[in-house]
Short mmCIF file of C-alpha atoms and ligand atoms in Angstrom, two decimals:
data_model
loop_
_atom_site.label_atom_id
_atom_site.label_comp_id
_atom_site.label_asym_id
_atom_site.label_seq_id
_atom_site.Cartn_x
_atom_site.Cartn_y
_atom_site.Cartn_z
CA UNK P 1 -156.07 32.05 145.68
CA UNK P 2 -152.50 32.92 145.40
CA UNK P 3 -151.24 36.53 144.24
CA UNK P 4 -149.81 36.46 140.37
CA UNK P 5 -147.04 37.47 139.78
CA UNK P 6 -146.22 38.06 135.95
CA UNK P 7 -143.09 38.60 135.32
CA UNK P 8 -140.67 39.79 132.27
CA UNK P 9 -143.51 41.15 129.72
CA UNK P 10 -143.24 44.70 128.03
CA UNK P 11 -145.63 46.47 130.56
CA UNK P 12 -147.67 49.25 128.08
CA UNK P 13 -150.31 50.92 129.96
CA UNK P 14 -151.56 54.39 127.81
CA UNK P 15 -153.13 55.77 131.09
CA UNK P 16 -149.46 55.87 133.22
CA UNK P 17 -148.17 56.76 129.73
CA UNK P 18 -146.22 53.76 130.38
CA UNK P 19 -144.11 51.52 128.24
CA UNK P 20 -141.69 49.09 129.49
CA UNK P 21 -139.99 46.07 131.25
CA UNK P 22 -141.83 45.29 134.03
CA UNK P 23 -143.40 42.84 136.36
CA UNK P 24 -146.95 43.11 138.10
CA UNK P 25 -148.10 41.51 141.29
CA UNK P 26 -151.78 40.91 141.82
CA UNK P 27 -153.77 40.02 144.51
CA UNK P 28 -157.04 39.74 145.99
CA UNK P 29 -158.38 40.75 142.75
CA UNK P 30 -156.33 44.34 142.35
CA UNK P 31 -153.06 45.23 141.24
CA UNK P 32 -150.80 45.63 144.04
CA UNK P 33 -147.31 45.92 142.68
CA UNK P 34 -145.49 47.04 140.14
CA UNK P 35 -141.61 46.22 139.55
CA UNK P 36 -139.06 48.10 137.70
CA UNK P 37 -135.81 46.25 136.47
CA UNK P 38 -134.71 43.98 139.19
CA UNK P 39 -136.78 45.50 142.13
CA UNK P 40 -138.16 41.70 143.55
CA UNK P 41 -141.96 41.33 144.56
CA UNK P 42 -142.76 41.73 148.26
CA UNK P 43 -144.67 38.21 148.23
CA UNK P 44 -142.78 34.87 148.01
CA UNK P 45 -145.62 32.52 147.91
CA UNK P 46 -147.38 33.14 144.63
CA UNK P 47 -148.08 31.96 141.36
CA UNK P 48 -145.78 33.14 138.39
CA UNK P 49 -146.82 33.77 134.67
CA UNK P 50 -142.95 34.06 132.91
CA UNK P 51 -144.35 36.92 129.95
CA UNK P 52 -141.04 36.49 128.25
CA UNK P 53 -141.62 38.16 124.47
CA UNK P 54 -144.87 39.00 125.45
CA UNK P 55 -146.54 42.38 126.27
CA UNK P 56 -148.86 42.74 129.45
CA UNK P 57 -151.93 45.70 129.22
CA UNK P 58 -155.27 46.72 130.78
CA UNK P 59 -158.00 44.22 129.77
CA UNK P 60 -159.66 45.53 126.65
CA UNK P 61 -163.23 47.26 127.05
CA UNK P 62 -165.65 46.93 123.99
CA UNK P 63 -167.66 49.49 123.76
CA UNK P 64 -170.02 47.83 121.06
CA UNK P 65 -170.95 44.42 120.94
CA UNK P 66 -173.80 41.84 120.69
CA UNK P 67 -174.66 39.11 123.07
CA UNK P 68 -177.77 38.20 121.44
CA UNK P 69 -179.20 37.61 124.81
CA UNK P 70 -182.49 37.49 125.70
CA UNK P 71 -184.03 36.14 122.65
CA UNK P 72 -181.65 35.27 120.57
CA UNK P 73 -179.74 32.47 122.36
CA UNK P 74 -179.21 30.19 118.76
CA UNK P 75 -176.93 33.15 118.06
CA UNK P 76 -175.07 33.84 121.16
CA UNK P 77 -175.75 33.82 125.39
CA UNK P 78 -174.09 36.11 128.11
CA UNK P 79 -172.10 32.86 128.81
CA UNK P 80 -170.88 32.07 125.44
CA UNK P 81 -170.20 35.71 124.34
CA UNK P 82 -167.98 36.38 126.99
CA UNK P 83 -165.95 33.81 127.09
CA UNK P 84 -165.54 34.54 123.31
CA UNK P 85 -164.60 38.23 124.12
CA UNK P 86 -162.10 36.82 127.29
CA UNK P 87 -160.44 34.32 124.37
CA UNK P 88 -160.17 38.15 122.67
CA UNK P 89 -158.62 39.62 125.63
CA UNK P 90 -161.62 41.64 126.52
CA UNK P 91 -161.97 41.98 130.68
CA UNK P 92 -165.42 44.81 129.88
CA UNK P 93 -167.90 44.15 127.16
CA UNK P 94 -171.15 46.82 126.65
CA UNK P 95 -173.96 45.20 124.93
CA UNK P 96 -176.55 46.58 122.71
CA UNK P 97 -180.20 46.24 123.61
CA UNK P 98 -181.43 44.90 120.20
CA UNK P 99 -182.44 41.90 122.31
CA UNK P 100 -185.85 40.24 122.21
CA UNK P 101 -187.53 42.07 124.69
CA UNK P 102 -184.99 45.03 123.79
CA UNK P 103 -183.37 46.46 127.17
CA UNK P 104 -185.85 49.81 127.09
CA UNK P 105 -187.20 49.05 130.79
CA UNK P 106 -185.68 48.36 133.77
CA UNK P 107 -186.29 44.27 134.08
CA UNK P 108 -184.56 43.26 131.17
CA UNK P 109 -181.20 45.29 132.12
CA UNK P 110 -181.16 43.69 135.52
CA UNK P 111 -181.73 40.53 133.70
CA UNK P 112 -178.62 41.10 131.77
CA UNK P 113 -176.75 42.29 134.62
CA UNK P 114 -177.85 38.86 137.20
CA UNK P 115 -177.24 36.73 133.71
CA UNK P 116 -173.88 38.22 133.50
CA UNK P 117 -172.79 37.85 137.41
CA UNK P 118 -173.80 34.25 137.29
CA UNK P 119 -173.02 33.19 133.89
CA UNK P 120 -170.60 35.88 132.25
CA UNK P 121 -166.66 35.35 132.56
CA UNK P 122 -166.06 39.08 132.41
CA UNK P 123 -167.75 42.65 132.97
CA UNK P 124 -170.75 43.30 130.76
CA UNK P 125 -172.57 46.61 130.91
CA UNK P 126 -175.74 47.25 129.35
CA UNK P 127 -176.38 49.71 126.85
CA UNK P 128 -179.86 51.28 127.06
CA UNK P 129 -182.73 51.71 124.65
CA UNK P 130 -182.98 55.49 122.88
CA UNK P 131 -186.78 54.59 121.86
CA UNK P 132 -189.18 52.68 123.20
CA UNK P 133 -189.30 49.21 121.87
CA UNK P 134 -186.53 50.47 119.70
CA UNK P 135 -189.86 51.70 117.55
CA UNK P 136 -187.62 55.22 117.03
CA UNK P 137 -190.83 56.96 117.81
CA UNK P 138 -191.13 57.89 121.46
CA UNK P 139 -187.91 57.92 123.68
CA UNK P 140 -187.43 55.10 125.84
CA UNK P 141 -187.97 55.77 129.92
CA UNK P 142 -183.96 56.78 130.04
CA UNK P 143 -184.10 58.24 133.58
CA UNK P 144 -185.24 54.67 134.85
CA UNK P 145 -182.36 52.97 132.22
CA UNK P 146 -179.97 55.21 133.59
CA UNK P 147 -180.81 54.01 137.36
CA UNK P 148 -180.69 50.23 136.17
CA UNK P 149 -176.71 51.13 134.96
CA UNK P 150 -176.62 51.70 131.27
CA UNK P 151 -173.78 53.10 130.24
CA UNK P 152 -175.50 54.72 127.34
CA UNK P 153 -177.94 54.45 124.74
CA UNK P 154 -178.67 53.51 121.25
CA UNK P 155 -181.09 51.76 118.92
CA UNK P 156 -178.00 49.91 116.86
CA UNK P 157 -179.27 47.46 114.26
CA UNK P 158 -181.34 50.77 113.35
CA UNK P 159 -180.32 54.25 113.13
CA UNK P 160 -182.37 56.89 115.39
CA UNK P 161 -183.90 58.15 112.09
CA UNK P 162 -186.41 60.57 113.64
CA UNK P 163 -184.31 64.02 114.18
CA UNK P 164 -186.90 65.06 116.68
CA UNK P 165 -186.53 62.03 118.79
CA UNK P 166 -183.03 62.27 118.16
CA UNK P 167 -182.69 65.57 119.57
CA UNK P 168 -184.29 64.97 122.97
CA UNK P 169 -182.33 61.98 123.42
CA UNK P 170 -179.06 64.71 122.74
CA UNK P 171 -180.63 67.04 125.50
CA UNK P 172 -181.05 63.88 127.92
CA UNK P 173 -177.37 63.20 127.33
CA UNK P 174 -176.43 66.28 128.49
CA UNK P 175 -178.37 65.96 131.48
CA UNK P 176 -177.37 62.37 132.34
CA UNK P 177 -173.39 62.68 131.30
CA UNK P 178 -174.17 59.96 129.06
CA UNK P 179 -173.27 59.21 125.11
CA UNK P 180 -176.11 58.60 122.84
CA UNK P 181 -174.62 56.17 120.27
CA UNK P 182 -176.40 56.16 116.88
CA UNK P 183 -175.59 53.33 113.75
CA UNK P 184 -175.47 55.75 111.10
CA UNK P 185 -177.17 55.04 108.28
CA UNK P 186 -180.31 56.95 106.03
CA UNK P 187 -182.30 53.89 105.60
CA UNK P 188 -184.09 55.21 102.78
CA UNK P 189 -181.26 55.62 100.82
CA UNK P 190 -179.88 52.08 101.50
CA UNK P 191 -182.39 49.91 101.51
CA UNK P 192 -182.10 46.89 100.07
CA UNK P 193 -177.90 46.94 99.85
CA UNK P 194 -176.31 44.35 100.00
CA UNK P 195 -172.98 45.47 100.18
CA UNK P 196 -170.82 48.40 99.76
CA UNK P 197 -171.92 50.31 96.30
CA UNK P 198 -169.53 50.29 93.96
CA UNK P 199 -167.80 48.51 90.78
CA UNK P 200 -167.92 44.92 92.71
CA UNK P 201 -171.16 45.04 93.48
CA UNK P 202 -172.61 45.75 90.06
CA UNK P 203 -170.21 43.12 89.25
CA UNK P 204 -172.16 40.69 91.58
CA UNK P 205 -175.37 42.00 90.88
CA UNK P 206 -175.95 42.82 94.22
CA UNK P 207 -177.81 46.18 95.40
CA UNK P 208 -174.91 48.63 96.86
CA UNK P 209 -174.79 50.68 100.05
CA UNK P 210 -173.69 54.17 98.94
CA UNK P 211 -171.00 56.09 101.99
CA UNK P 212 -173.23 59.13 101.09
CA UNK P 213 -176.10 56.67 103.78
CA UNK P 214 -173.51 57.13 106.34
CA UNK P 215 -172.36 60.31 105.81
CA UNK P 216 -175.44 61.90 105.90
CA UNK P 217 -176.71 60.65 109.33
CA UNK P 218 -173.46 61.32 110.47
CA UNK P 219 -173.50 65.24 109.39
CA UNK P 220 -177.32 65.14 110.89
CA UNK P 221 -176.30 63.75 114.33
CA UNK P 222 -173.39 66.43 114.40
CA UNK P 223 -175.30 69.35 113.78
CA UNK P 224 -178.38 68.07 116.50
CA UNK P 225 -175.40 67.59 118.96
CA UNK P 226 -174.36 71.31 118.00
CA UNK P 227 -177.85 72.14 118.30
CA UNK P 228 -178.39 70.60 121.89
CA UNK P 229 -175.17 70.67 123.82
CA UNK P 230 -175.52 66.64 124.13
CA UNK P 231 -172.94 64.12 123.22
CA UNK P 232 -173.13 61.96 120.07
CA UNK P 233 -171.33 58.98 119.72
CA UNK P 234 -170.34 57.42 116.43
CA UNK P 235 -170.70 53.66 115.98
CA UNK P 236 -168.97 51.87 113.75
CA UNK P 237 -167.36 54.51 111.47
CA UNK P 238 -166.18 53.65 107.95
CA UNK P 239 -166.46 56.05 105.76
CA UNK P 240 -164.27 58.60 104.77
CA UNK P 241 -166.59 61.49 104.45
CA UNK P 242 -167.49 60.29 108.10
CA UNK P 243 -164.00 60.91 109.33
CA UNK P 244 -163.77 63.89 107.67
CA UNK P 245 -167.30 65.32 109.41
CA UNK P 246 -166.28 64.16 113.06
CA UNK P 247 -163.15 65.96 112.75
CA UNK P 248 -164.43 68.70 111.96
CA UNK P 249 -167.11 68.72 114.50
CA UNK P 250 -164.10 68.18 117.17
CA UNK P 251 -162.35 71.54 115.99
CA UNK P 252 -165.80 73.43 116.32
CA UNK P 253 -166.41 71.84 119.79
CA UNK P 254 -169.14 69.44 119.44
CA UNK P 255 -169.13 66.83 121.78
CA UNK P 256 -168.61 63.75 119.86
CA UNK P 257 -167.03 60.41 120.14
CA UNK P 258 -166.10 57.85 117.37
CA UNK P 259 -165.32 53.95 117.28
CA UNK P 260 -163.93 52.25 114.11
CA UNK P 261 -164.36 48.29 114.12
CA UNK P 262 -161.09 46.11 113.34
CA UNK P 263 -162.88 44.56 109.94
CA UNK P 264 -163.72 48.06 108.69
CA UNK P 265 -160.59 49.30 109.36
CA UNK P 266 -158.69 45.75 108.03
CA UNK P 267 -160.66 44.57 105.45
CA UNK P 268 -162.06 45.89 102.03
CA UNK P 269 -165.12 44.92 99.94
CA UNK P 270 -163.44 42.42 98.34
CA UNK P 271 -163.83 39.77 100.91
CA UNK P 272 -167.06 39.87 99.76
CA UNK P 273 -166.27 38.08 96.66
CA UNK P 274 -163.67 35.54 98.79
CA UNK P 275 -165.78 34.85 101.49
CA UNK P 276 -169.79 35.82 100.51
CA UNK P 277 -172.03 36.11 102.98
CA UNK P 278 -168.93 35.68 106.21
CA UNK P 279 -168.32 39.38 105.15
CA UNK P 280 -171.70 40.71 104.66
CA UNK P 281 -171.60 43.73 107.83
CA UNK P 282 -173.80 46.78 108.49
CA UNK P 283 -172.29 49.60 107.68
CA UNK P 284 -170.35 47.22 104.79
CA UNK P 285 -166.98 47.07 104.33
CA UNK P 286 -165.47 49.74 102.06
CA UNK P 287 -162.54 50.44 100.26
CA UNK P 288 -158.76 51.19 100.46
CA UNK P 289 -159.26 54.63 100.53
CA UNK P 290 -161.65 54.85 103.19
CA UNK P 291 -159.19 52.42 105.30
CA UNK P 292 -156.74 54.73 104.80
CA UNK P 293 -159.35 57.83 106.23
CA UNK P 294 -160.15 55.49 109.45
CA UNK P 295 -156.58 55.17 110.66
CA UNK P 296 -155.90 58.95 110.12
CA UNK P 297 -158.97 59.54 112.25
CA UNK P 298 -156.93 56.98 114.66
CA UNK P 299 -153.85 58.37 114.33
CA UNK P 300 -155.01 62.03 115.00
CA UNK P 301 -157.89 61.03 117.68
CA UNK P 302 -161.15 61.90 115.23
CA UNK P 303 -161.56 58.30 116.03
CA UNK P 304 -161.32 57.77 119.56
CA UNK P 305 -161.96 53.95 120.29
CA UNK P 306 -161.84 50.50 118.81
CA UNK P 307 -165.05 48.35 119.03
CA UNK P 308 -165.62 44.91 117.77
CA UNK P 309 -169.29 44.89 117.23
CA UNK P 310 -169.10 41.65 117.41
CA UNK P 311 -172.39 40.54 116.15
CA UNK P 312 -172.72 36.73 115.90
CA UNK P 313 -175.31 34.99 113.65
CA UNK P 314 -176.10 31.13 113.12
CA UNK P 315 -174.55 29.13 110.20
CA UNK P 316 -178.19 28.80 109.19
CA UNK P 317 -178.41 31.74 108.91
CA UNK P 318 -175.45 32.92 106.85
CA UNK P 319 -175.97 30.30 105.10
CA UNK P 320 -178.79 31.60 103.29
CA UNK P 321 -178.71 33.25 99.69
CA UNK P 322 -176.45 36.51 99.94
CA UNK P 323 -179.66 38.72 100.22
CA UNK P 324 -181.39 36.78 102.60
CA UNK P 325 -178.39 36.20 105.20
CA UNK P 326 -178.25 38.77 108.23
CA UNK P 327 -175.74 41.06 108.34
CA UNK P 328 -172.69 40.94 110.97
CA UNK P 329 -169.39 39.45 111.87
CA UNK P 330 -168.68 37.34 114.97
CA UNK P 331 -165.38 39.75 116.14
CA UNK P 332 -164.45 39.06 119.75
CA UNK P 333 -161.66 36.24 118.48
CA UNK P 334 -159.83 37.87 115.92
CA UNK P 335 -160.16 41.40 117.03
CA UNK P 336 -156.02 41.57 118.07
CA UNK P 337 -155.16 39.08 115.94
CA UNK P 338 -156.22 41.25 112.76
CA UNK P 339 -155.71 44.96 114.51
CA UNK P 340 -152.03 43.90 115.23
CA UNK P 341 -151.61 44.05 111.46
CA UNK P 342 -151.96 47.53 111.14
CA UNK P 343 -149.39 47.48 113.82
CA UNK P 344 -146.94 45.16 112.03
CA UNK P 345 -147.40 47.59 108.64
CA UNK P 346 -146.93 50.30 110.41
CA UNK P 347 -149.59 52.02 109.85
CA UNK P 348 -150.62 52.31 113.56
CA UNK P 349 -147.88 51.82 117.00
CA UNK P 350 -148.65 49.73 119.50
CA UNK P 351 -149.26 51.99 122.27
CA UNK P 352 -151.90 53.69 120.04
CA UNK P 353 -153.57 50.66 119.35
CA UNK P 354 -153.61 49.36 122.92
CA UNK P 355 -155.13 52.93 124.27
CA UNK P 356 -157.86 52.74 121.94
CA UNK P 357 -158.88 49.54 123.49
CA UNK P 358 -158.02 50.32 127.27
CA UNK P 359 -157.57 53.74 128.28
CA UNK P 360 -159.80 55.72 125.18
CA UNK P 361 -162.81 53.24 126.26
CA UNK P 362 -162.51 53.67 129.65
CA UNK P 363 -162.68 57.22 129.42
CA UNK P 364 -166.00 57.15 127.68
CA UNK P 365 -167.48 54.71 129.93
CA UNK P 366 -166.25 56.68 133.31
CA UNK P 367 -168.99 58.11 134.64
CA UNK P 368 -171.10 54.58 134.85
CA UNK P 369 -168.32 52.53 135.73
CA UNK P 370 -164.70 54.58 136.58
CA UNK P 371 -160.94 53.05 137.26
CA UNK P 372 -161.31 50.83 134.75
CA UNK P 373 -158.57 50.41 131.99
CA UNK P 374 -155.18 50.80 133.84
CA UNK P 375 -152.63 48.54 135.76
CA UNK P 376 -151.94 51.37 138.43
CA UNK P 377 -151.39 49.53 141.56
CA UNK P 378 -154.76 49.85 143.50
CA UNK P 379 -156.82 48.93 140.25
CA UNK P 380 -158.57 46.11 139.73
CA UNK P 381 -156.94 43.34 138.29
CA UNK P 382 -158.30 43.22 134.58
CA UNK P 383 -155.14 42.06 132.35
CA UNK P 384 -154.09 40.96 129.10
CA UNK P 385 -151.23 39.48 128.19
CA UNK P 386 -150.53 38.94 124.26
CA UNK P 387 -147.75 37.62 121.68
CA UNK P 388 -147.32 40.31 119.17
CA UNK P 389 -145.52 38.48 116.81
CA UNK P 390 -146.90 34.77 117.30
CA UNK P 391 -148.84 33.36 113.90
CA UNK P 392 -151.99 31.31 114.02
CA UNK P 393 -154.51 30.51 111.83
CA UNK P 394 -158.63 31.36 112.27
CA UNK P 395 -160.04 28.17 113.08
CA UNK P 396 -163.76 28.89 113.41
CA UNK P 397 -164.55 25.60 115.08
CA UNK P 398 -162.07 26.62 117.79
CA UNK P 399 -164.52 30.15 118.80
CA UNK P 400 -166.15 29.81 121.70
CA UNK P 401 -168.67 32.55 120.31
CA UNK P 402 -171.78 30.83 118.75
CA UNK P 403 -171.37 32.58 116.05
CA UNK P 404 -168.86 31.30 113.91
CA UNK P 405 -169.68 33.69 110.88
CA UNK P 406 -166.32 35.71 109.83
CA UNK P 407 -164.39 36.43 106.73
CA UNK P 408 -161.35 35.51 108.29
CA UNK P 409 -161.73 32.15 108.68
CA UNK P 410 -158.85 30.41 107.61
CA UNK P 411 -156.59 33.53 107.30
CA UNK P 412 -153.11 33.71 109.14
CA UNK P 413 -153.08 36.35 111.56
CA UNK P 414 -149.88 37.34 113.39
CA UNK P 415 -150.76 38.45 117.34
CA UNK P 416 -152.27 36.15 119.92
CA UNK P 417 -153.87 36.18 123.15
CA UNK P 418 -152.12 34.40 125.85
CA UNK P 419 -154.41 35.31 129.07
CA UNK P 420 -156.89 36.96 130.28
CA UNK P 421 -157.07 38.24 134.11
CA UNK P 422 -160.42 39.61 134.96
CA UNK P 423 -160.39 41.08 138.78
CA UNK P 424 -157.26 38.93 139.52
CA UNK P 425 -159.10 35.53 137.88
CA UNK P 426 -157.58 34.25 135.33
CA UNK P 427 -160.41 33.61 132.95
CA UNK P 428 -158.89 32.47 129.96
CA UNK P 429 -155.13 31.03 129.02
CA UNK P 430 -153.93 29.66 126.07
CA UNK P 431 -152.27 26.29 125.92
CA UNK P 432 -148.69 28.01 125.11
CA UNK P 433 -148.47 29.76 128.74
CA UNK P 434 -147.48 28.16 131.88
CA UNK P 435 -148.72 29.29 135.21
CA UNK P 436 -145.89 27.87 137.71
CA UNK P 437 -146.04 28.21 141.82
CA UNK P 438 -143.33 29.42 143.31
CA UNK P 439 -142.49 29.50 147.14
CA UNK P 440 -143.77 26.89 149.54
ZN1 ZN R 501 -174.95 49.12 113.95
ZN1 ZN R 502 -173.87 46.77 116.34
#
């Protein structure tokens, strides 16, 4: 393979704290040169991407998503998922283990892990098991989970409802160095919603999710990372009383981390009534005000990442009566796309939005997997280059992700992908970029 050279783009990389004209030179699947101004490239034999307009960045890492495989292959496969998430710009993906068997023992991680190196387009990383068969009664065997390269653990889909269990997990954490991610939610108190609770879904007739089933795991998991010295991470935030309790955590010390997902932090209830069960999520989405919470917690670091949880379902499946469909949106695809809104209002910069999907992820997932997230010359070679201000519309029969379940289908969204460079491959390119040789 050539080197690539890519040439022209705005170069923004949060980890050099770096934000300008630039070209990169990559090779042998690292980064090997970086050009300011008219410095030329050492190489003259390589292939040239012209990034004219466009702006170049680490690959995005998703700390949260769902590849559905083993088990639930209708849905999604290690093959299919990531080369949704590389169409997304994503170069690292970590999975949840609510697989069928769930990744609590050893086998099933590696199984993930060989799937991934012989199917997968990008980097996946496993996400461990708290409990045991995801049961939330006795913890899973974590020491053997951390040996077969989690990155962390959770029981998303559920919440780890039992605070004993809970707490252990916390003191593990603190042993192993890694984050025990919880999906918030008091399942007694929201059982049966539907939806978020409010004045539209009375309207519907549907049964609502109060942010009080949130907010109190939330304030739980806090206080047992207090309690334990371990480190709690947030999934899926969306609540304002949620933003409000991590921040306040952070100024006492507790060692938390927090992700917000682009739909909860783009999209209100109200898509609910425009596009039924395509926006029925877990946590749901909320309202204005708690929008407006999220990307305070984003501006002021309460919320430290982005993650998709990209959770893909079958059409079957959504296609059921509201109550009966599953909840979840296939993300991977329109994740810039709709994030680069809040950027074009505004209401977030660029270089904020790009750290919380490079640099802010990275950090988190360091001690399993380190140097990821950067272009520093010596890295590997894990790129995306994107139009900020190029318009397309969702076309769900277009997703490479199984799952084509989303309530943005149809809607105009202004930021695109162009490529996708994962260790120096190219792994996905968009029919508006030109890869031309240059040389002999
Ligand atoms: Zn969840
Ligand atoms: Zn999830």
């Amino acid at each position: 393979m050539k080197p690539l050279l890519i040439q022209n783009g705005r170069i923004i990389d949060p980890c050099q704290k770096l934000d300008e004209p630039d070209s990169l030179l990559i090779d042998e699947g690292k980064i090997i040169w970086m050009g300011r101004g008219k410095e030329s490239p050492p190489e003259n034999d390589y292939d040239v991407i012209d990034a004219k307009g466009l702006t170049i960045c680490p690959g995005f890492i998703d700390l949260h998503c769902h590849l559905r495989q083993p088990g639930f292959e209708g849905r999604e496969t290690i093959a299919t998922g990531t080369s949704a998430a590389a169409r997304g710009g994503f170069t690292t993906v970590c999975c949840m283990p609510n697989t069928e068997p769930p990744l609590d023992n050893k086998n099933t991680v590696e199984f993930v892990k060989a799937t991934a190196a012989a199917e997968g387009v990008i980097r996946v990383l496993p996400i461990g098991c708290i409990s045991r068969g995801r049961e939330g009664q006795e913890l899973a065997d974590m020491g053997a989970l951390v040996k077969a390269g989690v990155i962390g653990f959770s029981d998303d889909g559920e919440p780890a409802s039992n605070s004993p269990l809970m707490r252990r997990a916390l003191e593990y954490s603190r042993f192993c160095g890694l984050p025990i991610i919880d999906h918030c939610e008091d399942t007694d108190l929201s059982r049966g919603g539907q939806m978020n609770e409010g004045e539209i879904s009375a309207g519907m007739l549907l049964k609502g999710i109060p942010n009080a089933a949130e907010d109190i795991i939330v304030a739980r998991d806090l206080l047992l990372a207090g309690l334990t010295g371990g480190w709690v991470h947030i999934a899926h935030t969306t609540t304002e009383g949620a933003v409000d309790l991590i921040r306040r955590a952070k100024e006492k010390g507790v060692r938390v981390t927090a992700e917000a997902a682009p739909h909860h932090l783009t999209l209100t209830e109200e898509r609910v009534k425009s596009h039924g069960t395509g926006a029925k999520v877990n946590p749901p989405l909320r309202t204005e005000r708690d929008i407006k919470a999220l990307i305070k917690g984003l501006n002021d670091n309460t919320i430290d990442i982005i993650a998709t949880d990209h959770a893909p379902h079958t059409e079957t499946e959504k296609n059921q009566a509201f109550e009966m469909a599953p909840f979840g949106i296939s993300g991977f695809e329109t994740a810039l796309g709709s994030l680069m809104g809040l950027v074009h209002r505004k209401e977030l910069d660029m270089v904020t939005l790009i750290a919380k999907l490079t640099a802010a992820p990275a950090r988190i997932i360091s001690k399993s997997c380190g140097g990821l997230g950067t272009l520093a010359v010596g890295a590997t070679a894990d790129v995306t280059i994107f139009d900020p201000a190029l318009e397309w519309t969702v076309d769900t029969s277009k997703f490479a992700s199984k799952g084509k379940n989303t309530p943005l289908a149809g809607e105009k969204l202004k930021g695109k992908v162009m490529a996708t460079i994962y260790g120096g491959k190219i792994v996905y390119k968009d029919e508006g970029i030109e890869i031309k040789g240059v040389g002999n």
